Each structure stands twice: as C-alpha cells, then as structure tokens.
Amino acid sequence: MKGIVGKKLGMTQLFDPETGRVDAVTVIEAGPCPVVQVKTADSDGYDAVQLAFGEVAERKLSRGELGHLQKAGVGPHRHLVEFRGASELQVGETVTVAAFEPGDAVKVAGVSIGKGFQGTIKRHKFHRGPVSHGSHNVRKPGSIGASATPSRVHKGTRMAGRMGGRRVTQLGLVVHEVDTERNLLLVRGSVPGPRNAIVEIQGAGS
C-alpha cells in the first residue's frame, strides 16, 4: 500500500526542452504525514494505515482527537485519513513524497468542485430542444413519466438538482515530478477539487 495526503495548490504547464511537448500538471503539497495507527485484520477486522496531515494549534482539536494523536506520539493535526490495505509502516513513522517516483501510476481522490443547482443539460448532458419559432422546449428536460402508467415518477430519474461537491476518484494519473525539498508532487493531469482542497494520493495498484 502506497498512499499520502496532500493539498491541491493548482495547475501549471511544464515543457520538455528536448521534444517541445507540453504537459498539464497539478501541483500537490503532500505530507509529511505521520503514521497515527496501523489496523490489522486480527484486531480491527481489516488492514489499514491511518495518516495525519496539516499541523494545527491544540485549541482547534477536541480532547478525544488530541488523545488519539498523543497516543501515537504525534502532534495536533487537522486531518486523519485511512488507506486500506496491508502495509509495513509502523506507528510513529512519517510518510513523505519520497515514497513516489516519476512515472508511478496513481489515483487521486477528493471532493469535486460544487456547481450548485443545475439543469439537466449541464448536469446530465441532455440535448437541448429546437430553438426554431414556436418551440417551448429549448432547455427543458421533457417527459419524466406517463400519467396513467406508472402514474408516478420513478426514483433515480435524471432531473435538475445539485451538481458537484461529491467524492470523486480520478484514475489513470501519472507522477510527473517529485520535489522532496518542498514536499511537492506534480501529477500529470487534473485532480478533483478546488485550490487548497485536501486530496488522497494512492498507488494505482492499491
């Protein structure tokens, strides 16, 4: 299991001086993440590693959270994230971006940007109606069910509603560059969430 927690800083472009190729990359400030707890199938029913990220003042955490962190010898941290899977990490160790190498296949999970209340064309990629003279169905969803049978609207019917703001896992990403001095991970492609969003980076095989 290879994983780390980070903060999305934004996107930029990197040019290859030899080929002239340009790559769009996402800059993620990842780690250092101390190991707070190691769960095993025998004691907890499943294998997992719990990492902490984002140092904060003690006053910003509850006594229960502080006690849990102090038990592992870790200072106050804002976020606790579990990564499922067996691992050789031990409590007290620290995970850094050095665990990744350029060319590693990764997947990144985070909460997508919220779009608010949207119609069916933007939310579900519906086609619009004709805009010719007399048309009253330009951006409306159309029929959502017959009146006689089933005499109701089926659950799960694609309609207007809140869009975005959901947990998303982006697959098929590749580590472009690793900056161990500044704790930066440059991932080729886009990852979920706005700037400063908390993201979880995990090896593609994890």
PDB file of C-alpha atoms in Angstrom:
ATOM      1  CA  MET A   1       0.000   0.000   0.000  1.00  0.00           C
ATOM      2  CA  LYS A   2       1.422   3.353  -1.089  1.00  0.00           C
ATOM      3  CA  GLY A   3      -0.512   6.467  -0.092  1.00  0.00           C
ATOM      4  CA  ILE A   4      -0.182  10.046   1.147  1.00  0.00           C
ATOM      5  CA  VAL A   5      -2.438  13.008   1.951  1.00  0.00           C
ATOM      6  CA  GLY A   6      -1.910  16.404   0.369  1.00  0.00           C
ATOM      7  CA  LYS A   7      -3.331  19.800  -0.542  1.00  0.00           C
ATOM      8  CA  LYS A   8      -4.041  20.776  -4.143  1.00  0.00           C
ATOM      9  CA  LEU A   9      -2.205  24.024  -4.921  1.00  0.00           C
ATOM     10  CA  GLY A  10      -3.310  24.432  -8.530  1.00  0.00           C
ATOM     11  CA  MET A  11      -2.297  23.572 -12.088  1.00  0.00           C
ATOM     12  CA  THR A  12       0.537  24.647 -14.368  1.00  0.00           C
ATOM     13  CA  GLN A  13       2.376  23.625 -17.546  1.00  0.00           C
ATOM     14  CA  LEU A  14       5.763  22.010 -17.955  1.00  0.00           C
ATOM     15  CA  PHE A  15       7.673  21.976 -21.242  1.00  0.00           C
ATOM     16  CA  ASP A  16      10.090  19.259 -22.308  1.00  0.00           C
ATOM     17  CA  PRO A  17      13.148  21.119 -23.691  1.00  0.00           C
ATOM     18  CA  GLU A  18      14.103  18.207 -25.951  1.00  0.00           C
ATOM     19  CA  THR A  19      10.784  17.304 -27.558  1.00  0.00           C
ATOM     20  CA  GLY A  20       8.908  20.576 -27.021  1.00  0.00           C
ATOM     21  CA  ARG A  21       5.998  18.640 -25.559  1.00  0.00           C
ATOM     22  CA  VAL A  22       3.862  20.471 -23.001  1.00  0.00           C
ATOM     23  CA  ASP A  23       2.276  18.642 -20.064  1.00  0.00           C
ATOM     24  CA  ALA A  24      -0.538  19.972 -17.887  1.00  0.00           C
ATOM     25  CA  VAL A  25       0.296  19.072 -14.301  1.00  0.00           C
ATOM     26  CA  THR A  26      -1.394  19.500 -10.939  1.00  0.00           C
ATOM     27  CA  VAL A  27       0.838  20.682  -8.085  1.00  0.00           C
ATOM     28  CA  ILE A  28       0.074  18.942  -4.792  1.00  0.00           C
ATOM     29  CA  GLU A  29       1.717  19.758  -1.463  1.00  0.00           C
ATOM     30  CA  ALA A  30       1.813  16.257   0.025  1.00  0.00           C
ATOM     31  CA  GLY A  31       2.922  15.291   3.514  1.00  0.00           C
ATOM     32  CA  PRO A  32       4.824  14.887   5.641  1.00  0.00           C
ATOM     33  CA  CYS A  33       2.207  12.547   7.093  1.00  0.00           C
ATOM     34  CA  PRO A  34       2.973  10.797  10.414  1.00  0.00           C
ATOM     35  CA  VAL A  35       1.510   7.323  10.916  1.00  0.00           C
ATOM     36  CA  VAL A  36      -1.063   7.505  13.716  1.00  0.00           C
ATOM     37  CA  GLN A  37      -2.492   3.991  13.690  1.00  0.00           C
ATOM     38  CA  VAL A  38      -1.931   0.669  11.932  1.00  0.00           C
ATOM     39  CA  LYS A  39      -5.002  -1.564  11.749  1.00  0.00           C
ATOM     40  CA  THR A  40      -4.836  -5.298  11.130  1.00  0.00           C
ATOM     41  CA  ALA A  41      -7.385  -7.940  10.203  1.00  0.00           C
ATOM     42  CA  ASP A  42      -6.845  -9.717  13.533  1.00  0.00           C
ATOM     43  CA  SER A  43      -7.528  -6.735  15.794  1.00  0.00           C
ATOM     44  CA  ASP A  44      -9.761  -4.490  13.654  1.00  0.00           C
ATOM     45  CA  GLY A  45     -11.265  -6.772  11.005  1.00  0.00           C
ATOM     46  CA  TYR A  46      -9.366  -5.156   8.119  1.00  0.00           C
ATOM     47  CA  ASP A  47      -5.911  -3.902   7.195  1.00  0.00           C
ATOM     48  CA  ALA A  48      -5.373  -0.144   7.023  1.00  0.00           C
ATOM     49  CA  VAL A  49      -2.942   2.662   7.833  1.00  0.00           C
ATOM     50  CA  GLN A  50      -4.117   5.948   9.357  1.00  0.00           C
ATOM     51  CA  LEU A  51      -2.146   9.063   8.414  1.00  0.00           C
ATOM     52  CA  ALA A  52      -2.329  12.611   9.804  1.00  0.00           C
ATOM     53  CA  PHE A  53      -1.951  15.781   7.744  1.00  0.00           C
ATOM     54  CA  GLY A  54      -1.980  19.520   8.387  1.00  0.00           C
ATOM     55  CA  GLU A  55      -0.470  20.728  11.652  1.00  0.00           C
ATOM     56  CA  VAL A  56      -2.741  22.986  13.724  1.00  0.00           C
ATOM     57  CA  ALA A  57      -2.875  24.515  17.201  1.00  0.00           C
ATOM     58  CA  GLU A  58      -4.073  22.272  20.050  1.00  0.00           C
ATOM     59  CA  ARG A  59      -7.060  24.538  20.742  1.00  0.00           C
ATOM     60  CA  LYS A  60      -8.542  23.642  17.354  1.00  0.00           C
ATOM     61  CA  LEU A  61      -8.960  19.944  18.218  1.00  0.00           C
ATOM     62  CA  SER A  62     -11.154  18.132  20.717  1.00  0.00           C
ATOM     63  CA  ARG A  63      -9.667  16.315  23.683  1.00  0.00           C
ATOM     64  CA  GLY A  64     -10.549  12.976  22.096  1.00  0.00           C
ATOM     65  CA  GLU A  65      -8.679  13.847  18.922  1.00  0.00           C
ATOM     66  CA  LEU A  66      -5.675  15.128  20.876  1.00  0.00           C
ATOM     67  CA  GLY A  67      -5.588  11.961  22.971  1.00  0.00           C
ATOM     68  CA  HIS A  68      -5.701   9.754  19.892  1.00  0.00           C
ATOM     69  CA  LEU A  69      -2.767  11.632  18.345  1.00  0.00           C
ATOM     70  CA  GLN A  70      -0.747  11.821  21.567  1.00  0.00           C
ATOM     71  CA  LYS A  71      -1.079   8.057  21.994  1.00  0.00           C
ATOM     72  CA  ALA A  72       0.915   7.698  18.779  1.00  0.00           C
ATOM     73  CA  GLY A  73       3.372  10.413  19.777  1.00  0.00           C
ATOM     74  CA  VAL A  74       2.060  12.760  17.064  1.00  0.00           C
ATOM     75  CA  GLY A  75       1.354  16.475  17.449  1.00  0.00           C
ATOM     76  CA  PRO A  76      -2.002  18.134  16.645  1.00  0.00           C
ATOM     77  CA  HIS A  77      -3.072  17.625  13.021  1.00  0.00           C
ATOM     78  CA  ARG A  78      -6.248  18.708  11.267  1.00  0.00           C
ATOM     79  CA  HIS A  79      -6.923  15.678   9.043  1.00  0.00           C
ATOM     80  CA  LEU A  80      -6.882  11.919   9.656  1.00  0.00           C
ATOM     81  CA  VAL A  81      -7.147   9.657   6.608  1.00  0.00           C
ATOM     82  CA  GLU A  82      -7.171   5.866   6.366  1.00  0.00           C
ATOM     83  CA  PHE A  83      -5.680   3.914   3.474  1.00  0.00           C
ATOM     84  CA  ARG A  84      -6.948   0.353   3.177  1.00  0.00           C
ATOM     85  CA  GLY A  85      -4.517  -2.473   2.572  1.00  0.00           C
ATOM     86  CA  ALA A  86      -1.616  -4.237   4.265  1.00  0.00           C
ATOM     87  CA  SER A  87       1.462  -2.115   4.923  1.00  0.00           C
ATOM     88  CA  GLU A  88       4.884  -2.393   6.522  1.00  0.00           C
ATOM     89  CA  LEU A  89       4.589   1.081   8.086  1.00  0.00           C
ATOM     90  CA  GLN A  90       4.774   1.421  11.862  1.00  0.00           C
ATOM     91  CA  VAL A  91       3.230   3.946  14.240  1.00  0.00           C
ATOM     92  CA  GLY A  92       5.493   6.968  14.591  1.00  0.00           C
ATOM     93  CA  GLU A  93       6.995   6.740  11.089  1.00  0.00           C
ATOM     94  CA  THR A  94       6.480   9.587   8.622  1.00  0.00           C
ATOM     95  CA  VAL A  95       5.341   9.238   5.011  1.00  0.00           C
ATOM     96  CA  THR A  96       6.770  11.786   2.556  1.00  0.00           C
ATOM     97  CA  VAL A  97       6.672  12.369  -1.196  1.00  0.00           C
ATOM     98  CA  ALA A  98       9.910  10.361  -1.405  1.00  0.00           C
ATOM     99  CA  ALA A  99       7.670   7.261  -1.425  1.00  0.00           C
ATOM    100  CA  PHE A 100       6.730   8.153  -5.021  1.00  0.00           C
ATOM    101  CA  GLU A 101       8.862   8.272  -8.149  1.00  0.00           C
ATOM    102  CA  PRO A 102       8.354   9.929 -11.548  1.00  0.00           C
ATOM    103  CA  GLY A 103       6.387   7.586 -13.781  1.00  0.00           C
ATOM    104  CA  ASP A 104       4.384   5.985 -10.953  1.00  0.00           C
ATOM    105  CA  ALA A 105       0.726   5.352 -11.794  1.00  0.00           C
ATOM    106  CA  VAL A 106      -1.531   6.871  -9.130  1.00  0.00           C
ATOM    107  CA  LYS A 107      -5.177   7.597  -8.378  1.00  0.00           C
ATOM    108  CA  VAL A 108      -6.286  10.741  -6.572  1.00  0.00           C
ATOM    109  CA  ALA A 109      -9.482  11.069  -4.526  1.00  0.00           C
ATOM    110  CA  GLY A 110     -11.094  14.287  -3.343  1.00  0.00           C
ATOM    111  CA  VAL A 111     -14.332  16.273  -3.180  1.00  0.00           C
ATOM    112  CA  SER A 112     -15.193  17.757  -6.572  1.00  0.00           C
ATOM    113  CA  ILE A 113     -15.950  21.458  -7.081  1.00  0.00           C
ATOM    114  CA  GLY A 114     -19.580  22.254  -6.206  1.00  0.00           C
ATOM    115  CA  LYS A 115     -21.607  23.668  -9.127  1.00  0.00           C
ATOM    116  CA  GLY A 116     -24.792  24.442  -7.214  1.00  0.00           C
ATOM    117  CA  PHE A 117     -28.288  23.733  -8.584  1.00  0.00           C
ATOM    118  CA  GLN A 118     -28.045  22.941 -12.307  1.00  0.00           C
ATOM    119  CA  GLY A 119     -30.426  21.877 -15.045  1.00  0.00           C
ATOM    120  CA  THR A 120     -30.401  18.607 -16.944  1.00  0.00           C
ATOM    121  CA  ILE A 121     -28.320  19.869 -19.882  1.00  0.00           C
ATOM    122  CA  LYS A 122     -25.328  20.782 -17.698  1.00  0.00           C
ATOM    123  CA  ARG A 123     -25.853  18.100 -15.054  1.00  0.00           C
ATOM    124  CA  HIS A 124     -26.655  15.066 -17.237  1.00  0.00           C
ATOM    125  CA  LYS A 125     -25.511  16.169 -20.732  1.00  0.00           C
ATOM    126  CA  PHE A 126     -29.089  16.198 -22.110  1.00  0.00           C
ATOM    127  CA  HIS A 127     -29.574  17.544 -25.647  1.00  0.00           C
ATOM    128  CA  ARG A 128     -31.500  20.780 -25.963  1.00  0.00           C
ATOM    129  CA  GLY A 129     -34.718  21.096 -27.932  1.00  0.00           C
ATOM    130  CA  PRO A 130     -35.192  23.040 -31.167  1.00  0.00           C
ATOM    131  CA  VAL A 131     -34.859  26.826 -30.994  1.00  0.00           C
ATOM    132  CA  SER A 132     -36.999  27.447 -34.047  1.00  0.00           C
ATOM    133  CA  HIS A 133     -40.113  29.650 -33.979  1.00  0.00           C
ATOM    134  CA  GLY A 134     -42.764  28.394 -31.586  1.00  0.00           C
ATOM    135  CA  SER A 135     -40.555  25.966 -29.634  1.00  0.00           C
ATOM    136  CA  HIS A 136     -41.284  25.839 -25.902  1.00  0.00           C
ATOM    137  CA  ASN A 137     -38.767  23.120 -25.085  1.00  0.00           C
ATOM    138  CA  VAL A 138     -35.312  24.674 -25.541  1.00  0.00           C
ATOM    139  CA  ARG A 139     -33.611  23.612 -22.268  1.00  0.00           C
ATOM    140  CA  LYS A 140     -36.404  21.715 -20.536  1.00  0.00           C
ATOM    141  CA  PRO A 141     -35.906  18.020 -19.653  1.00  0.00           C
ATOM    142  CA  GLY A 142     -39.010  16.725 -21.441  1.00  0.00           C
ATOM    143  CA  SER A 143     -41.278  13.947 -20.195  1.00  0.00           C
ATOM    144  CA  ILE A 144     -40.410  12.355 -16.846  1.00  0.00           C
ATOM    145  CA  GLY A 145     -43.113   9.658 -16.870  1.00  0.00           C
ATOM    146  CA  ALA A 146     -46.569   8.760 -18.196  1.00  0.00           C
ATOM    147  CA  SER A 147     -49.688   9.881 -16.326  1.00  0.00           C
ATOM    148  CA  ALA A 148     -51.592   6.569 -16.486  1.00  0.00           C
ATOM    149  CA  THR A 149     -48.761   4.077 -16.111  1.00  0.00           C
ATOM    150  CA  PRO A 150     -46.862   4.165 -13.794  1.00  0.00           C
ATOM    151  CA  SER A 151     -48.751   7.259 -12.510  1.00  0.00           C
ATOM    152  CA  ARG A 152     -45.651   8.446 -10.701  1.00  0.00           C
ATOM    153  CA  VAL A 153     -42.055   9.443 -11.297  1.00  0.00           C
ATOM    154  CA  HIS A 154     -39.548   6.612 -10.881  1.00  0.00           C
ATOM    155  CA  LYS A 155     -36.823   7.072  -8.298  1.00  0.00           C
ATOM    156  CA  GLY A 156     -33.469   7.892  -9.824  1.00  0.00           C
ATOM    157  CA  THR A 157     -34.912   9.748 -12.816  1.00  0.00           C
ATOM    158  CA  ARG A 158     -32.291  12.166 -14.118  1.00  0.00           C
ATOM    159  CA  MET A 159     -33.562  15.659 -13.398  1.00  0.00           C
ATOM    160  CA  ALA A 160     -32.261  19.063 -12.316  1.00  0.00           C
ATOM    161  CA  GLY A 161     -30.543  19.235  -8.940  1.00  0.00           C
ATOM    162  CA  ARG A 162     -27.367  19.846  -7.007  1.00  0.00           C
ATOM    163  CA  MET A 163     -24.265  19.170  -9.054  1.00  0.00           C
ATOM    164  CA  GLY A 164     -20.708  18.540  -7.854  1.00  0.00           C
ATOM    165  CA  GLY A 165     -19.497  18.587  -4.267  1.00  0.00           C
ATOM    166  CA  ARG A 166     -19.175  14.785  -4.229  1.00  0.00           C
ATOM    167  CA  ARG A 167     -16.256  12.466  -3.547  1.00  0.00           C
ATOM    168  CA  VAL A 168     -14.544  11.576  -6.811  1.00  0.00           C
ATOM    169  CA  THR A 169     -11.591   9.291  -7.542  1.00  0.00           C
ATOM    170  CA  GLN A 170      -9.589  10.199 -10.646  1.00  0.00           C
ATOM    171  CA  LEU A 171      -7.861   7.177 -12.173  1.00  0.00           C
ATOM    172  CA  GLY A 172      -5.127   6.883 -14.764  1.00  0.00           C
ATOM    173  CA  LEU A 173      -2.843   9.638 -13.447  1.00  0.00           C
ATOM    174  CA  VAL A 174       0.955   9.588 -13.577  1.00  0.00           C
ATOM    175  CA  VAL A 175       3.530  11.222 -11.303  1.00  0.00           C
ATOM    176  CA  HIS A 176       5.455  13.708 -13.442  1.00  0.00           C
ATOM    177  CA  GLU A 177       7.956  15.024 -10.902  1.00  0.00           C
ATOM    178  CA  VAL A 178       8.748  14.767  -7.184  1.00  0.00           C
ATOM    179  CA  ASP A 179      10.214  17.687  -5.173  1.00  0.00           C
ATOM    180  CA  THR A 180      11.309  16.249  -1.824  1.00  0.00           C
ATOM    181  CA  GLU A 181      12.712  19.571  -0.557  1.00  0.00           C
ATOM    182  CA  ARG A 182       9.385  21.404  -0.847  1.00  0.00           C
ATOM    183  CA  ASN A 183       7.138  18.337  -0.341  1.00  0.00           C
ATOM    184  CA  LEU A 184       5.615  18.779  -3.804  1.00  0.00           C
ATOM    185  CA  LEU A 185       4.112  16.111  -6.022  1.00  0.00           C
ATOM    186  CA  LEU A 186       3.483  17.045  -9.664  1.00  0.00           C
ATOM    187  CA  VAL A 187       0.825  14.825 -11.224  1.00  0.00           C
ATOM    188  CA  ARG A 188       0.170  14.799 -14.959  1.00  0.00           C
ATOM    189  CA  GLY A 189      -3.497  15.666 -15.495  1.00  0.00           C
ATOM    190  CA  SER A 190      -6.236  17.190 -13.345  1.00  0.00           C
ATOM    191  CA  VAL A 191      -7.391  16.037  -9.923  1.00  0.00           C
ATOM    192  CA  PRO A 192     -10.742  16.591  -8.152  1.00  0.00           C
ATOM    193  CA  GLY A 193     -11.448  19.661  -6.051  1.00  0.00           C
ATOM    194  CA  PRO A 194     -10.731  23.404  -5.965  1.00  0.00           C
ATOM    195  CA  ARG A 195      -7.468  25.026  -4.890  1.00  0.00           C
ATOM    196  CA  ASN A 196      -6.418  24.154  -1.314  1.00  0.00           C
ATOM    197  CA  ALA A 197      -8.652  21.061  -1.352  1.00  0.00           C
ATOM    198  CA  ILE A 198      -7.484  18.026   0.607  1.00  0.00           C
ATOM    199  CA  VAL A 199      -6.732  15.069  -1.681  1.00  0.00           C
ATOM    200  CA  GLU A 200      -5.628  11.481  -1.154  1.00  0.00           C
ATOM    201  CA  ILE A 201      -2.917  10.128  -3.458  1.00  0.00           C
ATOM    202  CA  GLN A 202      -2.628   6.380  -3.713  1.00  0.00           C
ATOM    203  CA  GLY A 203      -0.709   3.940  -5.890  1.00  0.00           C
ATOM    204  CA  ALA A 204      -2.842   2.712  -8.791  1.00  0.00           C
ATOM    205  CA  GLY A 205      -2.457  -0.905  -7.640  1.00  0.00           C
ATOM    206  CA  SER A 206      -3.546  -0.142  -4.047  1.00  0.00           C
TER     207      SER A 206
END
